[in-house]
mmCIF file of C-alpha atoms in Angstrom:
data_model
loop_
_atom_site.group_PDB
_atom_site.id
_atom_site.type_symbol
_atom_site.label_atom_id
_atom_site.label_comp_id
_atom_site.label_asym_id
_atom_site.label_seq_id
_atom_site.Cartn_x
_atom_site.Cartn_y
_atom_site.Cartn_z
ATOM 1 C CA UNK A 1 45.901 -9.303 -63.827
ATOM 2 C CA UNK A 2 48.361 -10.818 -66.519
ATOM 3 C CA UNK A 3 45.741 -9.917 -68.736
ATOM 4 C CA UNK A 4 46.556 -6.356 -68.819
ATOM 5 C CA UNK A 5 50.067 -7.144 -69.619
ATOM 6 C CA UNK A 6 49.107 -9.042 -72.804
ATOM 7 C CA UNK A 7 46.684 -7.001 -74.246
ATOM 8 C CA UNK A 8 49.471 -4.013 -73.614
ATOM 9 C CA UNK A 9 51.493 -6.435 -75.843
ATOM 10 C CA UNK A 10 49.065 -6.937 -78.235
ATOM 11 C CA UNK A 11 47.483 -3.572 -78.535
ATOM 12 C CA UNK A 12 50.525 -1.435 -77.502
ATOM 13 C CA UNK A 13 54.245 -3.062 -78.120
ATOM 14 C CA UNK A 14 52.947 -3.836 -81.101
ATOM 15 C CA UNK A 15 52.322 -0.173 -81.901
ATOM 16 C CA UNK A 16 54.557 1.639 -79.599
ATOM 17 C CA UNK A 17 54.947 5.573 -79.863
ATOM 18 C CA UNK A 18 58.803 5.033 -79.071
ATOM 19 C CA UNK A 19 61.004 2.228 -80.150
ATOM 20 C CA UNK A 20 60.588 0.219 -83.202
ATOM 21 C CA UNK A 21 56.950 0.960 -84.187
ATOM 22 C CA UNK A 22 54.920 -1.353 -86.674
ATOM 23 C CA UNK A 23 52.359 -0.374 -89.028
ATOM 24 C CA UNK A 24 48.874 -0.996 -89.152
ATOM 25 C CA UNK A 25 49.707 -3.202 -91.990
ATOM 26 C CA UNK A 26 51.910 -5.405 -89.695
ATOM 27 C CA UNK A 27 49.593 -5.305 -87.052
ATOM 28 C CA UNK A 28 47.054 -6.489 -88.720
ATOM 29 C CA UNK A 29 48.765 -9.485 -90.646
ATOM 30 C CA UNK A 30 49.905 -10.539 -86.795
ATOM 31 C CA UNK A 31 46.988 -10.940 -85.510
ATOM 32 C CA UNK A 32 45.386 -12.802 -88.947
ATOM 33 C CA UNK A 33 48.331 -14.989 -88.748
ATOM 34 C CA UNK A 34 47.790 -16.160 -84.949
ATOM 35 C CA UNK A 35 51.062 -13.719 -83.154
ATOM 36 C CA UNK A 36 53.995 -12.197 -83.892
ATOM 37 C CA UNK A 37 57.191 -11.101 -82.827
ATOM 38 C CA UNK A 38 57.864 -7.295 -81.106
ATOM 39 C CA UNK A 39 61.142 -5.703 -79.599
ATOM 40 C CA UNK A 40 61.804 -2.814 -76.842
ATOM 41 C CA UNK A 41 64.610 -1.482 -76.754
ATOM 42 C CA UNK A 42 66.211 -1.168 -72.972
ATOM 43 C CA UNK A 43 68.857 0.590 -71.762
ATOM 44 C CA UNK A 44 70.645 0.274 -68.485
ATOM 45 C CA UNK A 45 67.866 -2.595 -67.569
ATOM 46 C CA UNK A 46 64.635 -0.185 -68.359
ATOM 47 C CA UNK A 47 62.048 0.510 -71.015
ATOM 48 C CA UNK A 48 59.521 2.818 -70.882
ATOM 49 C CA UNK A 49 56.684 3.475 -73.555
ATOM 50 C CA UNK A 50 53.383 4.785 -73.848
ATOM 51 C CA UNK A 51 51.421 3.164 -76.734
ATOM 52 C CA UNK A 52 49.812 5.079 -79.629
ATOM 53 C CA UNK A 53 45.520 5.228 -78.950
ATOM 54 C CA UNK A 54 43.818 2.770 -80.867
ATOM 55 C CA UNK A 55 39.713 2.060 -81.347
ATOM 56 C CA UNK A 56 39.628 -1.514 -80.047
ATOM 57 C CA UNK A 57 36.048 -1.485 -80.240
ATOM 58 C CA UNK A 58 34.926 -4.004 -77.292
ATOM 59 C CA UNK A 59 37.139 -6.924 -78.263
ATOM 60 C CA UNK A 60 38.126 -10.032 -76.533
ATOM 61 C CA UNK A 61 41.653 -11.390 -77.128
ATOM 62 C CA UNK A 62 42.649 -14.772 -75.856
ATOM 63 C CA UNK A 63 46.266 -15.325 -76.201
ATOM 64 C CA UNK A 64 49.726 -16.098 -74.903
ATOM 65 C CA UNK A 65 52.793 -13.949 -74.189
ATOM 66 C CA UNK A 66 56.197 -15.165 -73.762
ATOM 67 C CA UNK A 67 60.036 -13.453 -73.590
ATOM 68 C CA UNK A 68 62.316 -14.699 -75.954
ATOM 69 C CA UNK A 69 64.003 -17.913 -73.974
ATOM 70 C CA UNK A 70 67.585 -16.397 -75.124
ATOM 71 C CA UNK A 71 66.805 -13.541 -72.904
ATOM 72 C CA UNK A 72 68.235 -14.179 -68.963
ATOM 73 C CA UNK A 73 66.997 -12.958 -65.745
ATOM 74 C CA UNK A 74 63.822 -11.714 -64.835
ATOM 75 C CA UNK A 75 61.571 -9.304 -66.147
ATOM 76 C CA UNK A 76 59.246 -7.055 -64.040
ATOM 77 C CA UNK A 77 56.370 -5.876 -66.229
ATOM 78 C CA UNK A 78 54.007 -2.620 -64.985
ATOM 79 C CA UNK A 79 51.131 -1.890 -66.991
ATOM 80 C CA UNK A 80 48.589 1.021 -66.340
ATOM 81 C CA UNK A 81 45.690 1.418 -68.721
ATOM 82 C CA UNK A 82 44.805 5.025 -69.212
ATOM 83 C CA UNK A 83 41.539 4.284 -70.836
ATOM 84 C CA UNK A 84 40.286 2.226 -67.658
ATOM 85 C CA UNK A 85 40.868 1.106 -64.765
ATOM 86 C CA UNK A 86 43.155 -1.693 -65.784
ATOM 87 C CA UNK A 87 47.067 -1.575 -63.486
ATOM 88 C CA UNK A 88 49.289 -4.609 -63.471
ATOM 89 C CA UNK A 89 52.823 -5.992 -62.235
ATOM 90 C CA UNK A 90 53.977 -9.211 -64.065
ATOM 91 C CA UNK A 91 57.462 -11.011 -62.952
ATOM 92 C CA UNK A 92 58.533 -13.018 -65.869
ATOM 93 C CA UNK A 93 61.220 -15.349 -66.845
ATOM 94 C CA UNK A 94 62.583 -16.146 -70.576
ATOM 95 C CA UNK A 95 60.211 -18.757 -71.854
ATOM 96 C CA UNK A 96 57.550 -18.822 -69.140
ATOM 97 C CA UNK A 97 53.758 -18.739 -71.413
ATOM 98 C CA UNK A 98 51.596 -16.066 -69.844
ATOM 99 C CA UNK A 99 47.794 -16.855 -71.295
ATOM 100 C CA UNK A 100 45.428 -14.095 -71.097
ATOM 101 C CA UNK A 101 42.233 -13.242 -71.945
ATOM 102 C CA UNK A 102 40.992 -9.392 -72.372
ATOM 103 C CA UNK A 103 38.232 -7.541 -73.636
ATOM 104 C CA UNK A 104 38.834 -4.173 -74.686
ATOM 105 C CA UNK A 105 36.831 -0.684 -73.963
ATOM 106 C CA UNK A 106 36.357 1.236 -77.084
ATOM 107 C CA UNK A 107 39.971 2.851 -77.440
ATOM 108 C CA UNK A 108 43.163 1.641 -75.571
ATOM 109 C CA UNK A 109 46.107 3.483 -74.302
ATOM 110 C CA UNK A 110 49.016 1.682 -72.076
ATOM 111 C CA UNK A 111 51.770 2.836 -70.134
ATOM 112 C CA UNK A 112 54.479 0.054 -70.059
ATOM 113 C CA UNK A 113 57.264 0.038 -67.582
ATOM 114 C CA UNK A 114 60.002 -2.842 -68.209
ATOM 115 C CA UNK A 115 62.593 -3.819 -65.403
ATOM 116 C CA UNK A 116 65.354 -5.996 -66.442
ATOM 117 C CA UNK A 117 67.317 -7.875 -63.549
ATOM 118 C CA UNK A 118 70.656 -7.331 -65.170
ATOM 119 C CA UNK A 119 71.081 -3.460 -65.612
ATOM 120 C CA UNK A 120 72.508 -3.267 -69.423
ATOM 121 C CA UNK A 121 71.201 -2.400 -72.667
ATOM 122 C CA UNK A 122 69.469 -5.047 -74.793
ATOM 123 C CA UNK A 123 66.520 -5.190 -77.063
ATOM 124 C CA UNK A 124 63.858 -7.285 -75.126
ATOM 125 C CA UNK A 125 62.208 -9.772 -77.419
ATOM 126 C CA UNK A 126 58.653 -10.763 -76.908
ATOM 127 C CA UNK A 127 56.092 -13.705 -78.663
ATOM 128 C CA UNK A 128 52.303 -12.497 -78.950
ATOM 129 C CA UNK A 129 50.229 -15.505 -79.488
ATOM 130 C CA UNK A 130 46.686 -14.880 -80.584
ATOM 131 C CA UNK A 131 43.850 -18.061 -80.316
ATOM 132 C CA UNK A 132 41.393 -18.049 -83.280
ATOM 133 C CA UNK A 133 38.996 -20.466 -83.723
ATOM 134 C CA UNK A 134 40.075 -21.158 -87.314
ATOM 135 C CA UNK A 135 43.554 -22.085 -86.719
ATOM 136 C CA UNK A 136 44.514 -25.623 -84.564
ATOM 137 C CA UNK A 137 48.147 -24.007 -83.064
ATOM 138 C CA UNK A 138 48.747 -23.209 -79.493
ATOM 139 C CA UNK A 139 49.559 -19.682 -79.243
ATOM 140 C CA UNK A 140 51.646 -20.367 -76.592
ATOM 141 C CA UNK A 141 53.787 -21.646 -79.012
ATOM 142 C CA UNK A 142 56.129 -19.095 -80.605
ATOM 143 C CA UNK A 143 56.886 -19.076 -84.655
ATOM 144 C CA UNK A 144 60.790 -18.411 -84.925
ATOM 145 C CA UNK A 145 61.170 -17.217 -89.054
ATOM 146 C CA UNK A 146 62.941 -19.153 -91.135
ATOM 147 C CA UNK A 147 66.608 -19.118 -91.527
ATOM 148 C CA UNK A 148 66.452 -17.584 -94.805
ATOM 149 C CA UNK A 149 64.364 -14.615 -93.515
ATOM 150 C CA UNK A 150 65.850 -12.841 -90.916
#
C-alpha cells in the first residue's frame, strides 16, 4: 500500500490545492530530472490537502519517497484516492526510503492526511525520487541544492 502514498507525493504534494503549490512547469522539470523536493505546511502536528485533478493517463511510476532526515519523530501518512479505490496508512521516520511502484487510472485526485508525533507547527519536507531508465541514480537518493541556491 506505500504505493498510494508515493504516487500522492508525486502526483499530488507536488501540485497541492493548499500550501505551497508548484506549476506545471516545475512539475514537469521534477520528474525529467529524476525527483524533487516538496513542503506541507503543518500546524499543531497536522496537514491536510486535497490535490488539484490531473490526467495521468495510465502511467506507471517507480520511485522512492523519503522525509527530510532533519525532521524528528514519526510521521503517520493517510492517503485516499478519490479516483479509485486506492486508501493507505504509512508510519514513517526522517530518512527511512519508501520505494513504490504505481500505475495511474486516467485522472488522479488524493486526499492526504499528515500526523506529526510532536504537535507544533513546521513545514514537513519530503524527497520524490523518480527511476528512469535513462538516468544510472538511485532515486532513493535525495539531491540537496547547492549552497549557492537556496
Amino acid at each position: 500500500m506505500r504505493t498510494l502514498l508515493a504516487a500522492a507525493t508525486v502526483l499530488g504534494l507536488l501540485l497541492p490545492s493548499t500550501g505551497s503549490a508548484q506549476g506545471i512547469a516545475e512539475v514537469m522539470e521534477a520528474i525529467r530530472v529524476g525527483g524533487g523536493w516538496i513542503s506541507l505546511p503543518v500546524e499543531g502536528g497536522r496537514a491536510k490537502m486535497t490535490t488539484m485533478t490531473l490526467p495521468s493517463a495510465g502511467r506507471t511510476l517507480r520511485g522512492c519517497l523519503e522525509i527530510w532526515p532533519g525532521h524528528t519523530g514519526r510521521w503517520l501518512v493517510k492517503v485516499r484516492d478519490t479516483y479509485g479505490n486506492g486508501r493507505i496508512e504509512a508510519d514513517a521516520r526522517p530518512a527511512d526510503d519508501i520505494p513504490f511502484t504505481y500505475t495511474t487510472g486516467m485522472m488522479a485526485q488524493l486526499d492526504v492526511e499528515v500526523e506529526w508525533s510532536e504537535p507544533r507547527d513546521t513545514t514537513l519536507m519530503v524527497w520524490v525520487g523518480l527511476h528512469s531508465p535513462r538516468r544510472d541514480r538511485d532515486p532513493c537518493e535525495p539531491v540537496y541544492p547547492e549552497a549557492g541556491n537556496r
